[in-house]
Short mmCIF file of C-alpha atoms in Angstrom, two decimals:
data_model
loop_
_atom_site.label_atom_id
_atom_site.label_comp_id
_atom_site.label_asym_id
_atom_site.label_seq_id
_atom_site.Cartn_x
_atom_site.Cartn_y
_atom_site.Cartn_z
CA MET A 1 -17.88 17.74 -8.73
CA SER A 2 -17.45 19.90 -11.77
CA GLY A 3 -14.90 22.07 -13.44
CA HIS A 4 -12.96 19.38 -15.33
CA ASP A 5 -12.86 21.20 -18.66
CA ASP A 6 -11.04 24.26 -17.37
CA ARG A 7 -8.35 22.02 -15.91
CA ASN A 8 -7.68 20.34 -19.26
CA HIS A 9 -8.19 17.10 -17.40
CA ARG A 10 -8.23 13.78 -19.23
CA HIS A 11 -9.22 10.69 -17.32
CA ASP A 12 -7.21 8.53 -19.71
CA ASP A 13 -3.89 10.27 -19.09
CA HIS A 14 -1.61 7.60 -17.71
CA GLY A 15 1.83 9.16 -18.03
CA HIS A 16 4.46 7.73 -15.70
CA GLY A 17 6.58 9.51 -13.14
CA HIS A 18 10.28 8.80 -12.63
CA ASP A 19 11.62 6.23 -10.25
CA HIS A 20 14.64 6.99 -8.10
CA ASP A 21 17.96 5.18 -8.09
CA ASP A 22 19.09 3.62 -4.81
CA ASP A 23 22.35 2.45 -3.28
CA LEU A 24 23.63 -0.72 -1.68
CA THR A 25 24.66 -0.75 1.97
CA PRO A 26 28.39 -1.22 2.65
CA GLU A 27 27.78 -4.92 3.26
CA GLU A 28 25.91 -5.23 0.00
CA ARG A 29 28.73 -3.56 -1.95
CA ASP A 30 30.87 -6.57 -1.10
CA ALA A 31 28.53 -8.61 -3.25
CA GLY A 32 29.13 -6.57 -6.39
CA GLN A 33 30.05 -9.66 -8.32
CA MET A 34 26.47 -10.81 -8.00
CA ARG A 35 25.10 -7.93 -10.04
CA ASP A 36 25.45 -9.66 -13.37
CA LEU A 37 23.32 -12.51 -12.06
CA LEU A 38 20.71 -10.04 -10.81
CA GLY A 39 20.71 -8.40 -14.23
CA ILE A 40 21.35 -4.85 -13.07
CA GLU A 41 23.91 -2.18 -13.89
CA ASP A 42 25.97 -0.19 -11.41
CA ALA A 43 23.99 2.89 -12.41
CA ASP A 44 20.84 1.24 -11.11
CA VAL A 45 22.05 1.10 -7.51
CA VAL A 46 23.32 4.50 -6.42
CA GLY A 47 21.95 6.50 -3.49
CA ASP A 48 20.30 5.54 -0.19
CA PRO A 49 17.55 2.89 -0.11
CA PHE A 50 15.30 5.21 1.88
CA ALA A 51 16.29 8.51 0.30
CA VAL A 52 14.87 10.26 -2.72
CA ASP A 53 16.39 12.76 -5.11
CA ASP A 54 14.88 16.11 -5.99
CA SER A 55 13.98 15.31 -9.61
CA ASP A 56 10.33 15.82 -10.49
CA THR A 57 8.27 12.62 -10.28
CA GLY A 58 5.79 13.92 -12.80
CA SER A 59 2.06 14.57 -12.63
CA ALA A 60 -1.04 13.66 -14.56
CA LEU A 61 -1.85 17.33 -15.17
CA PRO A 62 0.22 19.94 -17.03
CA GLY A 63 -0.89 22.52 -14.47
CA ASP A 64 0.82 20.59 -11.69
CA GLN A 65 4.31 21.17 -13.08
CA ASP A 66 5.20 23.74 -10.45
CA THR A 67 8.71 25.12 -10.90
CA THR A 68 8.85 27.34 -7.82
CA THR A 69 10.57 24.92 -5.47
CA PRO A 70 12.64 26.90 -2.93
CA ASP A 71 16.36 26.40 -3.47
CA GLU A 72 16.88 25.49 0.16
CA TYR A 73 14.45 22.56 0.01
CA SER A 74 14.19 19.31 -1.88
CA VAL A 75 12.07 16.21 -1.34
CA ALA A 76 15.12 14.62 0.27
CA SER A 77 15.49 17.45 2.78
CA VAL A 78 11.76 17.46 3.60
CA TYR A 79 11.86 13.68 4.02
CA ALA A 80 14.83 13.97 6.36
CA GLU A 81 12.90 16.55 8.38
CA LEU A 82 9.91 14.21 8.60
CA LEU A 83 12.06 11.24 9.60
CA ALA A 84 13.51 13.26 12.47
CA ARG A 85 10.08 13.06 14.08
CA ALA A 86 8.64 10.01 15.86
CA PRO A 87 8.76 7.19 13.29
CA GLU A 88 5.85 5.67 11.42
CA ASN A 89 5.65 2.59 13.64
CA LYS A 90 5.33 4.86 16.69
CA MET A 91 2.04 6.47 15.74
CA GLU A 92 0.35 8.13 18.70
CA PRO A 93 -3.20 6.94 19.60
CA ARG A 94 -4.62 10.45 19.46
CA LEU A 95 -6.60 12.75 17.19
CA ALA A 96 -6.72 16.05 19.09
CA PRO A 97 -3.43 17.38 17.61
CA LEU A 98 -4.64 16.48 14.12
CA ARG A 99 -7.88 18.34 14.67
CA ARG A 100 -5.94 21.34 15.93
CA ALA A 101 -3.60 21.28 12.92
CA VAL A 102 -6.35 21.08 10.29
CA GLU A 103 -8.29 23.80 12.15
CA ILE A 104 -5.32 26.16 11.91
CA LEU A 105 -4.92 25.32 8.22
CA GLY A 106 -8.56 26.03 7.40
CA ASP A 107 -9.91 22.47 7.37
CA PRO A 108 -8.22 21.10 4.21
CA HIS A 109 -9.56 17.65 5.14
CA ARG A 110 -13.04 18.94 4.27
CA ALA A 111 -12.12 20.32 0.85
CA ALA A 112 -13.39 17.18 -0.94
CA PRO A 113 -15.53 14.17 0.00
CA VAL A 114 -13.62 11.14 1.29
CA ILE A 115 -13.76 7.43 0.62
CA HIS A 116 -11.99 6.02 3.69
CA VAL A 117 -10.33 2.59 3.46
CA THR A 118 -9.19 0.33 6.30
CA GLY A 119 -8.77 -3.41 6.92
CA THR A 120 -5.90 -5.80 7.56
CA ASN A 121 -5.01 -6.90 4.02
CA GLY A 122 -5.80 -5.47 0.60
CA LYS A 123 -6.19 -1.80 1.56
CA THR A 124 -3.77 -0.36 -0.98
CA SER A 125 -4.92 -2.51 -3.90
CA THR A 126 -8.56 -1.71 -3.14
CA ALA A 127 -7.78 2.01 -2.86
CA ARG A 128 -6.02 1.91 -6.23
CA MET A 129 -8.99 0.16 -7.85
CA ILE A 130 -11.44 2.69 -6.42
CA GLU A 131 -9.22 5.50 -7.67
CA SER A 132 -8.94 4.01 -11.15
CA VAL A 133 -12.71 3.60 -11.57
CA LEU A 134 -13.27 7.17 -10.35
CA LEU A 135 -10.69 8.43 -12.84
CA ALA A 136 -12.53 6.62 -15.61
CA HIS A 137 -15.60 8.63 -14.56
CA ASP A 138 -13.58 11.82 -15.19
CA LEU A 139 -13.28 12.77 -11.54
CA ARG A 140 -10.07 14.30 -10.29
CA THR A 141 -8.75 12.10 -7.50
CA GLY A 142 -6.41 12.38 -4.56
CA ARG A 143 -5.14 9.09 -3.15
CA TYR A 144 -3.27 8.70 0.14
CA THR A 145 -1.66 5.32 0.82
CA SER A 146 1.24 3.97 2.85
CA PRO A 147 3.97 2.97 3.06
CA HIS A 148 5.85 3.96 -0.08
CA LEU A 149 8.17 1.74 -2.12
CA THR A 150 10.68 4.21 -3.55
CA SER A 151 9.79 7.84 -2.85
CA VAL A 152 7.71 9.39 -0.09
CA THR A 153 5.83 11.31 -2.81
CA GLU A 154 4.14 8.01 -3.81
CA ARG A 155 1.98 8.29 -0.69
CA ILE A 156 0.20 11.36 -2.08
CA SER A 157 -1.13 10.86 -5.60
CA ILE A 158 -3.11 13.20 -7.85
CA ASP A 159 -5.02 11.47 -10.66
CA GLY A 160 -3.09 8.25 -10.13
CA ALA A 161 0.40 9.77 -10.27
CA PRO A 162 2.66 10.68 -7.33
CA VAL A 163 2.49 14.38 -6.55
CA SER A 164 5.29 16.29 -8.23
CA ASP A 165 8.37 16.96 -6.14
CA ALA A 166 7.85 20.69 -6.60
CA VAL A 167 4.28 20.64 -5.25
CA PHE A 168 5.25 18.30 -2.40
CA VAL A 169 8.00 20.67 -1.27
CA ARG A 170 6.03 23.88 -1.86
CA VAL A 171 2.99 22.76 0.12
CA TRP A 172 5.17 21.46 2.96
CA ASP A 173 6.93 24.82 3.07
CA GLU A 174 3.53 26.54 3.29
CA ILE A 175 2.10 24.40 6.12
CA ARG A 176 5.29 23.90 8.14
CA PRO A 177 5.00 27.11 10.23
CA TYR A 178 1.46 26.13 11.25
CA LEU A 179 2.54 22.63 12.24
CA GLU A 180 5.27 24.18 14.36
CA ILE A 181 2.55 26.03 16.29
CA VAL A 182 0.94 22.69 17.11
CA ASP A 183 4.35 21.22 17.98
CA ARG A 184 4.95 24.02 20.49
CA GLU A 185 1.52 23.56 22.04
CA LEU A 186 2.12 19.83 22.41
CA THR A 187 5.59 20.34 23.87
CA ASP A 188 4.26 22.90 26.37
CA ALA A 189 1.64 20.35 27.43
CA GLY A 190 4.32 17.68 27.92
CA GLN A 191 3.24 15.65 24.88
CA PRO A 192 5.26 14.42 21.88
CA ARG A 193 5.18 16.75 18.89
CA LEU A 194 3.45 15.70 15.68
CA THR A 195 4.74 12.37 14.40
CA TYR A 196 6.04 11.49 10.94
CA PHE A 197 2.74 9.90 9.90
CA GLU A 198 0.62 12.69 11.35
CA CYS A 199 2.62 15.28 9.40
CA VAL A 200 2.46 13.38 6.11
CA THR A 201 -1.30 12.91 6.57
CA ILE A 202 -1.81 16.65 7.10
CA LEU A 203 0.44 17.35 4.12
CA ALA A 204 -1.73 15.05 1.98
CA PHE A 205 -4.90 16.92 2.92
CA ALA A 206 -3.19 20.22 2.10
CA VAL A 207 -1.97 18.93 -1.28
CA PHE A 208 -5.45 17.68 -2.16
CA ALA A 209 -7.05 21.00 -1.18
CA ASP A 210 -4.40 22.87 -3.16
CA ALA A 211 -4.96 20.81 -6.34
CA PRO A 212 -8.00 20.78 -5.85
CA VAL A 213 -9.46 17.28 -6.21
CA ASP A 214 -13.05 16.06 -6.52
CA VAL A 215 -12.69 13.07 -4.21
CA VAL A 216 -10.06 11.72 -1.81
CA VAL A 217 -9.37 7.99 -1.49
CA LEU A 218 -7.84 7.80 1.97
CA GLU A 219 -6.08 4.71 3.30
CA VAL A 220 -5.74 4.25 7.05
CA GLY A 221 -2.24 3.79 8.46
CA ILE A 222 -3.04 1.47 11.38
CA GLY A 223 -6.45 0.54 12.77
CA GLY A 224 -9.05 3.25 12.39
CA THR A 225 -10.42 4.92 15.52
CA TRP A 226 -7.33 6.92 16.46
CA ASP A 227 -5.45 6.74 13.16
CA ALA A 228 -4.38 10.17 11.90
CA THR A 229 -6.54 9.80 8.79
CA ASN A 230 -9.67 9.53 10.95
CA VAL A 231 -9.72 13.28 11.42
CA ALA A 232 -11.65 13.14 8.13
CA ASP A 233 -15.27 12.04 7.85
CA GLY A 234 -15.65 9.46 5.13
CA THR A 235 -18.75 9.67 2.97
CA VAL A 236 -18.09 5.99 2.27
CA SER A 237 -16.16 3.76 4.68
CA VAL A 238 -14.53 0.70 3.12
CA ILE A 239 -13.28 -2.20 5.24
CA THR A 240 -11.21 -4.92 3.59
CA PRO A 241 -10.74 -8.37 5.22
CA ILE A 242 -9.86 -8.21 8.92
CA SER A 243 -7.38 -10.62 10.50
CA LEU A 244 -4.73 -10.50 13.23
CA ASP A 245 -2.00 -7.90 12.68
CA HIS A 246 -0.55 -5.04 14.75
CA THR A 247 -1.81 -6.91 17.80
CA ASP A 248 0.50 -4.89 20.05
CA MET A 249 -1.47 -1.76 19.15
CA LEU A 250 -4.95 -2.96 18.15
CA GLY A 251 -5.62 -5.92 20.42
CA ASP A 252 -5.05 -9.63 20.11
CA THR A 253 -8.55 -10.75 19.07
CA ILE A 254 -10.50 -10.27 15.85
CA GLU A 255 -13.24 -8.48 17.80
CA GLU A 256 -10.84 -5.93 19.30
CA ILE A 257 -9.23 -5.23 15.93
CA ALA A 258 -12.64 -4.90 14.26
CA GLU A 259 -13.77 -2.45 16.95
CA ASN A 260 -10.78 -0.24 16.20
CA LYS A 261 -11.28 -0.39 12.45
CA ALA A 262 -15.01 0.29 12.84
CA GLY A 263 -14.01 3.74 14.11
CA ILE A 264 -13.94 5.04 10.54
CA ILE A 265 -17.70 4.40 10.11
CA LYS A 266 -19.25 7.83 10.50
CA ARG A 267 -22.75 8.91 11.46
CA GLY A 268 -25.05 8.86 8.45
CA GLY A 269 -22.30 7.37 6.30
CA PHE A 270 -22.16 4.26 4.14
CA LEU A 271 -20.18 1.11 5.02
CA VAL A 272 -18.95 -1.20 2.25
CA SER A 273 -17.29 -4.28 3.75
CA ALA A 274 -15.48 -7.26 2.35
CA ALA A 275 -16.59 -10.67 3.57
CA GLN A 276 -15.47 -10.88 7.21
CA PRO A 277 -15.07 -13.46 9.96
CA VAL A 278 -18.36 -13.66 11.86
CA GLU A 279 -16.95 -11.97 14.95
CA ALA A 280 -15.70 -9.01 12.86
CA ALA A 281 -18.92 -8.72 10.85
CA GLU A 282 -20.97 -8.51 14.04
CA VAL A 283 -18.84 -5.63 15.32
CA LEU A 284 -19.13 -3.72 12.02
CA LEU A 285 -22.88 -4.29 11.84
CA GLU A 286 -23.40 -3.08 15.40
CA LYS A 287 -21.31 0.05 14.81
CA SER A 288 -23.17 0.86 11.57
CA GLN A 289 -26.53 0.57 13.31
CA GLU A 290 -25.29 2.68 16.21
CA VAL A 291 -24.37 5.60 13.93
CA ALA A 292 -27.26 5.14 11.47
CA ALA A 293 -24.93 4.30 8.60
CA GLN A 294 -26.04 2.19 5.65
CA TYR A 295 -24.11 -1.06 5.37
CA ARG A 296 -23.43 -3.57 2.60
CA PHE A 297 -21.38 -6.76 2.93
CA GLU A 298 -19.63 -8.80 0.25
CA GLY A 299 -21.30 -12.16 -0.13
CA ILE A 300 -24.70 -10.77 0.84
CA GLU A 301 -25.46 -7.62 -1.17
CA PHE A 302 -22.62 -7.82 -3.72
CA GLY A 303 -19.74 -10.04 -4.80
CA VAL A 304 -17.81 -11.83 -7.52
CA GLU A 305 -20.08 -13.86 -9.79
CA SER A 306 -17.30 -15.50 -11.80
CA ARG A 307 -13.60 -15.23 -12.53
CA ASN A 308 -11.34 -16.78 -15.14
CA ILE A 309 -7.58 -16.73 -15.38
CA ALA A 310 -6.38 -14.46 -18.19
CA VAL A 311 -2.98 -13.48 -19.54
CA GLY A 312 -1.45 -11.13 -16.99
CA GLY A 313 -4.39 -11.30 -14.62
CA GLN A 314 -8.02 -12.37 -14.68
CA GLN A 315 -11.42 -11.74 -16.25
CA LEU A 316 -14.31 -11.03 -13.88
CA THR A 317 -18.04 -10.67 -13.63
CA VAL A 318 -19.10 -8.75 -10.54
CA ASN A 319 -22.55 -8.26 -9.11
CA GLY A 320 -22.49 -4.81 -7.58
CA LEU A 321 -24.98 -3.02 -5.39
CA ALA A 322 -26.93 -1.66 -8.35
CA GLY A 323 -25.70 -3.46 -11.44
CA ARG A 324 -23.93 -6.44 -12.99
CA TYR A 325 -20.53 -5.79 -14.55
CA ASP A 326 -19.14 -8.39 -16.94
CA ASP A 327 -16.01 -8.77 -19.08
CA LEU A 328 -13.88 -6.86 -16.60
CA VAL A 329 -10.18 -7.46 -17.24
CA LEU A 330 -8.17 -6.98 -14.06
CA PRO A 331 -4.37 -7.09 -14.57
CA LEU A 332 -3.76 -8.47 -11.06
CA HIS A 333 -3.53 -12.07 -9.89
CA GLY A 334 -5.55 -13.93 -7.29
CA ALA A 335 -9.05 -14.53 -5.97
CA HIS A 336 -8.34 -11.97 -3.26
CA GLN A 337 -7.83 -9.26 -5.89
CA ALA A 338 -11.14 -10.23 -7.52
CA GLU A 339 -12.80 -9.77 -4.13
CA ASN A 340 -11.03 -6.43 -3.71
CA ALA A 341 -12.43 -5.47 -7.14
CA ALA A 342 -15.99 -6.26 -6.01
CA VAL A 343 -15.48 -4.11 -2.91
CA ALA A 344 -14.09 -1.28 -5.07
CA ILE A 345 -17.09 -1.35 -7.41
CA ALA A 346 -19.53 -1.32 -4.49
CA ALA A 347 -17.63 1.60 -2.94
CA VAL A 348 -17.86 3.65 -6.14
CA GLU A 349 -21.56 2.77 -6.49
CA ALA A 350 -22.09 3.93 -2.89
CA PHE A 351 -20.16 7.15 -3.53
CA LEU A 352 -21.71 8.13 -6.87
CA GLY A 353 -25.27 6.93 -6.35
CA ALA A 354 -25.82 5.79 -2.76
CA GLY A 355 -25.63 2.20 -4.01
CA GLU A 356 -28.79 2.62 -6.10
CA LYS A 357 -27.45 3.76 -9.47
CA GLU A 358 -25.73 1.38 -11.89
CA LEU A 359 -22.32 2.49 -13.16
CA ASN A 360 -21.47 2.66 -16.86
CA VAL A 361 -19.91 -0.75 -17.49
CA GLU A 362 -17.56 0.61 -20.17
CA LEU A 363 -16.11 3.07 -17.67
CA VAL A 364 -15.71 0.32 -15.08
CA ARG A 365 -13.89 -1.81 -17.68
CA GLU A 366 -11.67 1.15 -18.56
CA GLY A 367 -10.88 1.78 -14.91
CA PHE A 368 -9.99 -1.80 -14.12
CA ALA A 369 -7.83 -2.21 -17.22
CA ALA A 370 -5.68 0.69 -15.95
CA VAL A 371 -5.20 -0.69 -12.41
CA ARG A 372 -1.64 -1.24 -11.22
CA SER A 373 -0.55 -2.33 -7.74
CA PRO A 374 3.26 -2.37 -7.51
CA GLY A 375 4.68 -4.84 -5.03
CA ARG A 376 1.56 -7.00 -5.00
CA LEU A 377 2.29 -10.28 -6.80
CA GLU A 378 4.43 -8.27 -9.17
CA THR A 379 6.66 -10.10 -11.65
CA VAL A 380 10.01 -8.30 -11.73
CA ARG A 381 11.96 -10.93 -13.69
CA THR A 382 10.80 -13.67 -16.03
CA ASP A 383 13.66 -16.15 -16.45
CA PRO A 384 13.41 -17.61 -13.89
CA PRO A 385 10.23 -15.92 -12.65
CA VAL A 386 10.85 -13.62 -9.68
CA VAL A 387 7.70 -12.36 -7.98
CA VAL A 388 7.63 -9.79 -5.17
CA ASP A 389 4.71 -9.47 -2.79
CA ALA A 390 4.18 -7.22 0.23
CA ALA A 391 2.44 -9.86 2.38
CA HIS A 392 3.62 -9.42 5.98
CA ASN A 393 1.22 -11.45 8.11
CA PRO A 394 0.07 -15.09 8.02
CA ALA A 395 -3.27 -14.37 6.33
CA GLY A 396 -1.55 -12.30 3.65
CA ILE A 397 1.04 -15.00 3.02
CA ALA A 398 -1.69 -17.64 2.61
CA VAL A 399 -3.60 -15.70 -0.06
CA THR A 400 -0.38 -14.70 -1.80
CA VAL A 401 0.82 -18.26 -2.24
CA THR A 402 -2.64 -19.43 -3.33
CA ALA A 403 -2.71 -16.73 -6.00
CA LEU A 404 0.88 -17.45 -7.00
CA ARG A 405 0.15 -21.13 -7.56
CA GLU A 406 -2.92 -20.27 -9.60
CA ALA A 407 -1.14 -17.76 -11.85
CA PHE A 408 2.22 -19.50 -12.43
CA VAL A 409 3.29 -23.01 -13.39
CA PHE A 410 6.21 -24.17 -11.24
CA SER A 411 7.25 -27.30 -9.39
CA ARG A 412 9.91 -25.82 -7.08
CA ALA A 413 9.83 -22.67 -5.00
CA VAL A 414 12.56 -20.51 -3.55
CA VAL A 415 11.29 -18.02 -0.96
CA VAL A 416 13.48 -15.01 -0.17
CA LEU A 417 12.13 -13.94 3.20
CA GLY A 418 12.69 -10.98 5.50
CA VAL A 419 10.41 -10.03 8.40
CA LEU A 420 10.21 -7.06 10.75
CA ALA A 421 10.50 -7.65 14.48
CA GLU A 422 6.96 -6.56 15.38
CA LYS A 423 5.40 -9.04 12.94
CA ASP A 424 4.28 -12.63 13.52
CA ALA A 425 7.37 -14.27 12.00
CA GLU A 426 6.49 -17.73 13.31
CA GLY A 427 2.99 -17.45 11.87
CA ILE A 428 4.42 -16.37 8.51
CA LEU A 429 6.81 -19.31 8.45
CA GLU A 430 4.05 -21.74 9.34
CA ALA A 431 1.81 -20.29 6.61
CA LEU A 432 4.60 -20.70 4.04
CA ARG A 433 5.18 -24.32 5.04
CA GLU A 434 1.49 -25.15 4.79
CA ALA A 435 1.04 -23.34 1.47
CA PHE A 436 3.98 -25.16 -0.13
CA ALA A 437 3.44 -28.49 1.64
CA ASP A 438 3.34 -30.50 -1.60
CA MET A 439 6.49 -29.22 -3.32
CA PRO A 440 10.21 -28.71 -2.63
CA VAL A 441 10.89 -25.32 -1.05
CA THR A 442 14.14 -23.58 -0.24
CA LEU A 443 13.99 -20.67 2.19
CA VAL A 444 16.62 -17.96 1.81
CA VAL A 445 16.33 -15.79 4.91
CA THR A 446 17.69 -12.27 4.79
CA ARG A 447 16.83 -8.75 5.93
CA SER A 448 16.06 -5.32 4.58
CA SER A 449 18.02 -2.27 5.71
CA SER A 450 15.28 -1.41 8.24
CA PRO A 451 16.58 -1.29 11.82
CA ARG A 452 13.42 -3.21 12.76
CA ALA A 453 14.33 -6.21 10.60
CA ILE A 454 14.86 -9.57 12.32
CA GLU A 455 18.45 -10.76 12.00
CA PRO A 456 18.72 -13.54 9.38
CA THR A 457 20.35 -16.01 11.78
CA GLU A 458 17.50 -15.53 14.26
CA LEU A 459 14.90 -15.94 11.51
CA ALA A 460 16.67 -19.09 10.31
CA GLU A 461 16.45 -20.60 13.80
CA MET A 462 12.71 -19.97 13.84
CA ALA A 463 12.36 -21.44 10.33
CA GLN A 464 13.87 -24.77 11.32
CA ILE A 465 10.71 -25.60 13.28
CA TRP A 466 8.89 -25.91 9.97
CA PHE A 467 11.65 -26.41 7.37
CA ALA A 468 14.45 -28.97 7.20
CA GLU A 469 17.82 -27.52 8.17
CA GLU A 470 19.26 -28.09 4.69
CA SER A 471 16.32 -26.16 3.16
CA VAL A 472 17.10 -22.96 5.07
CA LEU A 473 19.91 -20.72 3.80
CA VAL A 474 21.11 -17.51 5.45
CA GLU A 475 22.20 -14.46 3.46
CA GLU A 476 22.99 -11.31 5.41
CA SER A 477 22.52 -8.96 2.45
CA LEU A 478 19.50 -8.78 0.21
CA ASP A 479 21.39 -8.67 -3.07
CA ASN A 480 23.20 -11.88 -2.13
CA ALA A 481 19.86 -13.42 -1.14
CA LEU A 482 18.31 -12.50 -4.48
CA ALA A 483 21.31 -13.83 -6.39
CA THR A 484 21.20 -17.08 -4.44
CA GLY A 485 17.47 -17.42 -4.99
CA ILE A 486 17.74 -16.83 -8.72
CA GLN A 487 20.64 -19.28 -8.99
CA LEU A 488 18.66 -21.99 -7.19
CA ALA A 489 15.53 -21.47 -9.27
CA ASP A 490 17.53 -21.40 -12.49
CA ASP A 491 19.19 -24.80 -11.96
CA PRO A 492 19.59 -26.29 -15.48
CA GLN A 493 19.15 -29.79 -14.04
CA GLN A 494 15.71 -28.92 -12.65
CA PHE A 495 13.02 -27.00 -14.49
CA ASP A 496 10.05 -24.92 -13.37
CA GLY A 497 11.62 -23.05 -10.46
CA LEU A 498 10.17 -19.78 -9.16
CA VAL A 499 11.40 -17.16 -6.68
CA LEU A 500 8.99 -15.41 -4.28
CA VAL A 501 10.32 -12.39 -2.38
CA THR A 502 8.07 -11.56 0.57
CA GLY A 503 7.60 -10.99 4.31
CA SER A 504 8.06 -7.23 4.61
CA ILE A 505 7.21 -4.14 2.59
CA THR A 506 10.67 -2.70 3.22
CA LEU A 507 12.21 -5.90 1.85
CA ILE A 508 10.23 -5.96 -1.37
CA ALA A 509 10.75 -2.22 -1.87
CA GLU A 510 14.51 -2.74 -1.86
CA ALA A 511 14.24 -5.92 -3.95
CA ARG A 512 12.29 -4.04 -6.63
CA ILE A 513 15.10 -1.50 -6.87
CA LEU A 514 17.83 -4.14 -7.03
CA LEU A 515 15.95 -6.01 -9.74
CA GLY A 516 15.29 -2.91 -11.80
CA ALA A 517 11.52 -2.57 -11.33
CA GLN A 518 10.58 0.98 -12.25
CA GLU A 519 6.87 1.66 -12.03
CA THR A 520 5.45 2.75 -8.69
CA ARG A 521 2.54 4.73 -10.08
#
């Protein structure tokens, strides 16, 4: 892990990439009069909510400013090509085609050691924290996470910044002919060709090898055992809290889900796990022993010693595997993020010193101070407060509302909610009702532009099991829902109202755009 000087690399370079403007659907354009209330200009809402332009998103390194993008390609055209494949929610439970693809490409997944991250909730935030602490140690990082909020390039980050559009397109152009070989082999064998997620995963490995990076922080898409990312062998396997989600694909018990996620624990590796339900912990322990991997669990070998609310986040003291780290300022809200921070520290300790070498506390402080996690309890408007959060299962909703109530002072809540069809909508609604049991709540049900979104009228019918009929409002378009929510929270006759936008990552991605949130780095 050397060679930083000749790259002119600076671990404290935090330049931002550009966000992309997005458009309203035809239905949303009818609500143009609401834009003043939302506080946005017409120029902020042009384009397609799931498209990207071909402007460069920027890069942390001057050397990454590749200007050789082929005229016939742009990020938008590559994205369209990817979307023409089997969609992200139709991932195939297979690894053989991935192994074939990386073999043809010269094993780019082995170009740098991997810290592999799975779990039900907290994967992306934990991956970002790990990345930030590694950057503070002057290591060049590649981070792969999903899904994206604005541009597909956000999934593949170099040194904390989305890969430049030029590099994204160039590397895709280079690997595409080889992926077509695999596609033909699959088609000849009567199997589906490489899926959207499989292709983006292979592209990420190729980008990281091309950079090159010192370490890859790799987030699983779904599960672990047969996820496309599991073609890599993680030096350190990180498992965040496990709960019920994706039950149609992973099983409908904690044990079954844990067994799938345990698939990322590799022989001779090192498991760092968040505190888990007993049934999940037993599965992870058994798998670690089976493959002779070291294992460390939050609450036993490491954990949060103390936390205090601070402006814009919290101040922590963490007992790691090898050291105690105090006065850590984490600009994220919630006890769950403090626990993610402890897991991140333990993961870096495991990676850099097999869990036996204390990290430099100043570098850990520097890394945490730079952490950002867009779409996770993110304040996108202050008067009244509008907070967006990507929680999309009952466990996620519960921790989100707990953190929200800790970080903000409010006596009334307006929840703008949209849920995808494959999710536990009834469980989400029940979790919201329980979390806000002691205060007035208005539910504004709506939908994102995803074809998988539950229709608002259907979601409203479900909601009336837990919420009074007069407390449930239906808005077919998201911009109307946001405007209604803001109007309700900003009632001059009642103070201390807050708007929470949640239930689906696609929903909060579009809400961020409508409300002018820019940073996705």
